[in-house]
mmCIF file of C-alpha atoms in Angstrom:
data_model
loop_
_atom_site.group_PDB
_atom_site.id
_atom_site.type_symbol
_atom_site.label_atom_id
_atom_site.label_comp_id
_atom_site.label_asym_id
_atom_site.label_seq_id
_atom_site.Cartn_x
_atom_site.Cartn_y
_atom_site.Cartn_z
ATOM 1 C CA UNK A 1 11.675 8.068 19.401
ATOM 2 C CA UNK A 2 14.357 5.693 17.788
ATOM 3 C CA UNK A 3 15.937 3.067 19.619
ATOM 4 C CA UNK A 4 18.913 1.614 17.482
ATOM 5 C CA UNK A 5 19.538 -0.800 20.204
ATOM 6 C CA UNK A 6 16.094 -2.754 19.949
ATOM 7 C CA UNK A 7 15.587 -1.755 16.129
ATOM 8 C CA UNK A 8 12.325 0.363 16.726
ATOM 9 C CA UNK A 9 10.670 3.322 16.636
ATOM 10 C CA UNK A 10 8.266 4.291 19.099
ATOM 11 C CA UNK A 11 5.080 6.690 18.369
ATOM 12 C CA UNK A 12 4.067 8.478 21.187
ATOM 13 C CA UNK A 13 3.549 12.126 19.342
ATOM 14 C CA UNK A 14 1.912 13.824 16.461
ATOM 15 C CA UNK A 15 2.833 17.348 15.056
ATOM 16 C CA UNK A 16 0.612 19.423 12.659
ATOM 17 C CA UNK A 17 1.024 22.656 11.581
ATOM 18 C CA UNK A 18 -1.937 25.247 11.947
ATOM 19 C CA UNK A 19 -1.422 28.246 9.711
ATOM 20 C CA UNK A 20 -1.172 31.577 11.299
ATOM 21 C CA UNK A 21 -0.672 29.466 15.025
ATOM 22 C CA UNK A 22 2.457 27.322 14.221
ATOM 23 C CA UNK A 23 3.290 23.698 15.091
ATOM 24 C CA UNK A 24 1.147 21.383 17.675
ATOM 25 C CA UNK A 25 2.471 18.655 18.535
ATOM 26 C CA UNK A 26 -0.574 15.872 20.094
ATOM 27 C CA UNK A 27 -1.010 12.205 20.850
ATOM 28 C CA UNK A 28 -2.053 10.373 18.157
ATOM 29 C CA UNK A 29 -5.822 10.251 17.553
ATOM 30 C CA UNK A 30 -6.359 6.838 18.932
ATOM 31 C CA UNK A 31 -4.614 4.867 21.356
ATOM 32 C CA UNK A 32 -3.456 2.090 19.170
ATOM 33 C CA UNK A 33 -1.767 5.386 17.454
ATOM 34 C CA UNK A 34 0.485 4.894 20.030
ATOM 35 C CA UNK A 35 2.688 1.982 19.207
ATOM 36 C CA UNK A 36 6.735 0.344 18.623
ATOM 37 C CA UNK A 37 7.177 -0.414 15.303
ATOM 38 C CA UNK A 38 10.089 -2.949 14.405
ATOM 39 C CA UNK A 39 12.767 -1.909 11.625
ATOM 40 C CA UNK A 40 14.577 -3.998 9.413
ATOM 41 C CA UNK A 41 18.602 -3.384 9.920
ATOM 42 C CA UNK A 42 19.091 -1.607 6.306
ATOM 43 C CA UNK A 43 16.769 0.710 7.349
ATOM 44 C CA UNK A 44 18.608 1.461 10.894
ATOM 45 C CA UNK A 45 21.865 1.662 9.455
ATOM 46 C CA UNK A 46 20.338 4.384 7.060
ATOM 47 C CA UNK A 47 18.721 6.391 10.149
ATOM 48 C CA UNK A 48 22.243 6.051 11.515
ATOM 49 C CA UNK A 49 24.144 8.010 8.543
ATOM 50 C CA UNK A 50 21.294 10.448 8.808
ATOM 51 C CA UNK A 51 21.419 10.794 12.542
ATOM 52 C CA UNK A 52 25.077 11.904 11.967
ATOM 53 C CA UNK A 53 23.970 14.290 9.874
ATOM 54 C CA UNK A 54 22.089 15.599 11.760
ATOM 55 C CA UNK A 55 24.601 15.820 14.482
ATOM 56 C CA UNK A 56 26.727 17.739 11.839
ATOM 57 C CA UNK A 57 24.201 20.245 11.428
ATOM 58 C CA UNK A 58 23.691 20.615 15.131
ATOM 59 C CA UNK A 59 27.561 21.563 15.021
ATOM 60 C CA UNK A 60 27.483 23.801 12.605
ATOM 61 C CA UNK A 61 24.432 26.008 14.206
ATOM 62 C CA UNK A 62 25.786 26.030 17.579
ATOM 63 C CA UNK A 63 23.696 27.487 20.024
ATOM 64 C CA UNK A 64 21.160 28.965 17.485
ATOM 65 C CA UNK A 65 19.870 25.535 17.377
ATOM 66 C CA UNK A 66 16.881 24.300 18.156
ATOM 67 C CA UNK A 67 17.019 20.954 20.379
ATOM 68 C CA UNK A 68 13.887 19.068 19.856
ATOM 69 C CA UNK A 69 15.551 15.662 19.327
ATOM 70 C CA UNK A 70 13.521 15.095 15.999
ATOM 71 C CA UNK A 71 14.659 12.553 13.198
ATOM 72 C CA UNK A 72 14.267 14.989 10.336
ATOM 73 C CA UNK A 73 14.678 18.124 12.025
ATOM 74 C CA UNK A 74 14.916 21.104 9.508
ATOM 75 C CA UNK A 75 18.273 22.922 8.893
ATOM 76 C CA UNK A 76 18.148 24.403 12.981
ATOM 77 C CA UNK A 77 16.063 21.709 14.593
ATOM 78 C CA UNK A 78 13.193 22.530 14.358
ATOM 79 C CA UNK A 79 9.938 21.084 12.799
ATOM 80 C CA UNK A 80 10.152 20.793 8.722
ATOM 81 C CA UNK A 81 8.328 23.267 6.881
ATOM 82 C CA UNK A 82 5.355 21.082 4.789
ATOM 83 C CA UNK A 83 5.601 22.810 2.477
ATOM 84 C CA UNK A 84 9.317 22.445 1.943
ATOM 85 C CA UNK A 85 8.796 18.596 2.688
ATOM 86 C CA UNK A 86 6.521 18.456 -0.532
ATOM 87 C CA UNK A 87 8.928 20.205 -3.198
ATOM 88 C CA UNK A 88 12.080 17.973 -1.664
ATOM 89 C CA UNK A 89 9.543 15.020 -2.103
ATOM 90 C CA UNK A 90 7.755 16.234 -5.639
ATOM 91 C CA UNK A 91 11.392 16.531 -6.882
ATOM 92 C CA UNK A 92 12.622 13.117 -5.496
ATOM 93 C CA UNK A 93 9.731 11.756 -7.449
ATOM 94 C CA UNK A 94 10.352 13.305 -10.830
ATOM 95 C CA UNK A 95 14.426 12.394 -10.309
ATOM 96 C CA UNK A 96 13.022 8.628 -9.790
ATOM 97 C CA UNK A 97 10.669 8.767 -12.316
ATOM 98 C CA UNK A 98 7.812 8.325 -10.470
ATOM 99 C CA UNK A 99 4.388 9.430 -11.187
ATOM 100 C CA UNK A 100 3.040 11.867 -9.506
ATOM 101 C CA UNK A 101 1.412 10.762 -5.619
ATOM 102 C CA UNK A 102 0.790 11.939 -2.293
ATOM 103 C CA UNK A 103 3.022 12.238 0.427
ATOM 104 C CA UNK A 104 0.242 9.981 2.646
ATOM 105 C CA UNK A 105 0.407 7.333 -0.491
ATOM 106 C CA UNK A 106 3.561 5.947 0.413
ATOM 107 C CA UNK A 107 1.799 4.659 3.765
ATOM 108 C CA UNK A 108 -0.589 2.830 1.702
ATOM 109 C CA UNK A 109 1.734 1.677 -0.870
ATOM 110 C CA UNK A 110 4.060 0.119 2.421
ATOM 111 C CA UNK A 111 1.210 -1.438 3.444
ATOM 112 C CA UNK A 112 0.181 -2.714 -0.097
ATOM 113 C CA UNK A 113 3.230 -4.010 -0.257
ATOM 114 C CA UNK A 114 3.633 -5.950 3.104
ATOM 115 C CA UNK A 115 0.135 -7.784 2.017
ATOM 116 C CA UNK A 116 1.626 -8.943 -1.232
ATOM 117 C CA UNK A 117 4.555 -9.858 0.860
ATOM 118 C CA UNK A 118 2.278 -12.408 2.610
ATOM 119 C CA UNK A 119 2.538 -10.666 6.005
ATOM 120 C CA UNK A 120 -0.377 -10.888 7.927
ATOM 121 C CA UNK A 121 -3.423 -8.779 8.051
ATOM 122 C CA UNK A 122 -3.360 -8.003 11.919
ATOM 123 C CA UNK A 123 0.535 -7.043 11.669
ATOM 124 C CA UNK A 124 -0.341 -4.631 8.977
ATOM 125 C CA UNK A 125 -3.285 -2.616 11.250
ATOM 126 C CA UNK A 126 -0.958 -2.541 14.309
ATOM 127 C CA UNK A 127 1.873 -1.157 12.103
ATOM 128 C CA UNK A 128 -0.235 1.379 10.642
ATOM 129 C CA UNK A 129 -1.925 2.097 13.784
ATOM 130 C CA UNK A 130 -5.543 1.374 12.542
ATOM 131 C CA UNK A 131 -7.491 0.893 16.297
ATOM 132 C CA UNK A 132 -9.635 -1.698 14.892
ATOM 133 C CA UNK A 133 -8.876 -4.047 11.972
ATOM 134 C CA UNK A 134 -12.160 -3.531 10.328
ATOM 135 C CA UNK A 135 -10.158 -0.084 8.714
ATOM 136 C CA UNK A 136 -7.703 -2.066 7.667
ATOM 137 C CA UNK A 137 -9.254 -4.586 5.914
ATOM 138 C CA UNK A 138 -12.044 -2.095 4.422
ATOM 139 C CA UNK A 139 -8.695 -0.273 2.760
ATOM 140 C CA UNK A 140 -6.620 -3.234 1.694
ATOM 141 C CA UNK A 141 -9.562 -6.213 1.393
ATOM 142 C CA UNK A 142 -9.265 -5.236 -2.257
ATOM 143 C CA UNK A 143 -5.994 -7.071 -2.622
ATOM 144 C CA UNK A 144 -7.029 -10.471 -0.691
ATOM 145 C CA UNK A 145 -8.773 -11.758 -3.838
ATOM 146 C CA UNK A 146 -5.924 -11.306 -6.442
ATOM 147 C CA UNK A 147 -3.992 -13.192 -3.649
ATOM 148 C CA UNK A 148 -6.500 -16.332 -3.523
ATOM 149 C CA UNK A 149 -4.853 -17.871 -6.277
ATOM 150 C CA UNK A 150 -1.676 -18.029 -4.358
ATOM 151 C CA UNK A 151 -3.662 -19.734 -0.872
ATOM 152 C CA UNK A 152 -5.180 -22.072 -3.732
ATOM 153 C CA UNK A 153 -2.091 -23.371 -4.479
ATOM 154 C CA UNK A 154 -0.412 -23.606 -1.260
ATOM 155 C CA UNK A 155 -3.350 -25.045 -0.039
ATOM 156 C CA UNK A 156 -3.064 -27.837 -2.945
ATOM 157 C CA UNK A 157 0.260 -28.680 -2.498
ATOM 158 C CA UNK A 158 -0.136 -28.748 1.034
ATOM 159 C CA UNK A 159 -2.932 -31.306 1.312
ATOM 160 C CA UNK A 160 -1.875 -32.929 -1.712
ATOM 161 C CA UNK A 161 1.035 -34.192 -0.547
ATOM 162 C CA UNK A 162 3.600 -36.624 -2.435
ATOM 163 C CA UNK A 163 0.835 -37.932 -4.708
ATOM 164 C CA UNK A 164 1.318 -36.181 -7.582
ATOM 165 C CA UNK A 165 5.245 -37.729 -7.790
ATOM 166 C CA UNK A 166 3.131 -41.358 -7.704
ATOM 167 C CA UNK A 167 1.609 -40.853 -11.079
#
């Protein structure tokens, strides 16, 4: 549920796929699953272009298309295969260069990345949709202490003051 206006995305559903039944689509598991999650404007202006591709593709099928108003529908609306999802994403990795990884790694890599970004800890869980911070931190408290140097030295410069320009 993407709402260019406000620059969000809201998660109300899940969707797995059960072999030999088909799609499900669910809540999430936990209520904090269920969450708006602010995007940065690059990122909107990208789901833009795609939106009109999608809208292209919509054309093109006509009435053999399937309207579930997903963001990556696959070429008739519908859910995306997996399995199709993981070759498209194996070969973006090997045209990028990119060691191999799971599709589920990018989620911690965003998050690894919005830690060493200085955001805080709390932001992270509610963006990832951990219900109670104590996952989050048991997953990313690894990174805190490579990050203490940094606190040390904001913390010296912030208590230290002009001093240092008296000597």
């Amino acid at each position: 549920n993407l709402n260019f206006d406000m620059n969000t995305v809201l998660v109300l559903h899940t969707v797995d796929y059960i072999p030999h039944y088909g799609y499900v689509e669910t809540e999430p598991k936990t209520k904090a699953g269920r969450r708006a999650i602010s995007l940065p404007a690059f990122l909107i202006d990208m789901l833009k272009l795609h939106k009109d591709a999608v809208l292209e593709q919509q054309h093109k099928q006509g009435d053999k298309w399937e309207n579930r108003d997903l963001v990556f529908p696959d070429l008739k609306g519908g859910y995306s295969n997996p399995s199709y999802l993981l070759r498209v994403f194996n070969k973006l990795l090997v045209k990028a260069g990119v060691s191999h990884m799971h599709f589920h790694d990018l989620r911690h890599s965003a998050a690894t990345i919005l830690l060493a970004m200085g955001v805080n800890m709390k932001v992270i869980q509610e963006l990832l949709g951990h219900s109670d911070i104590a996952i989050t931190l048991r997953l990313y408290a690894h990174l805190l202490p490579s990050m203490q140097q940094d606190a040390v030295e904001k913390w010296e410069e912030g208590f230290r003051g002009d001093e240092t320009n008296k000597n």
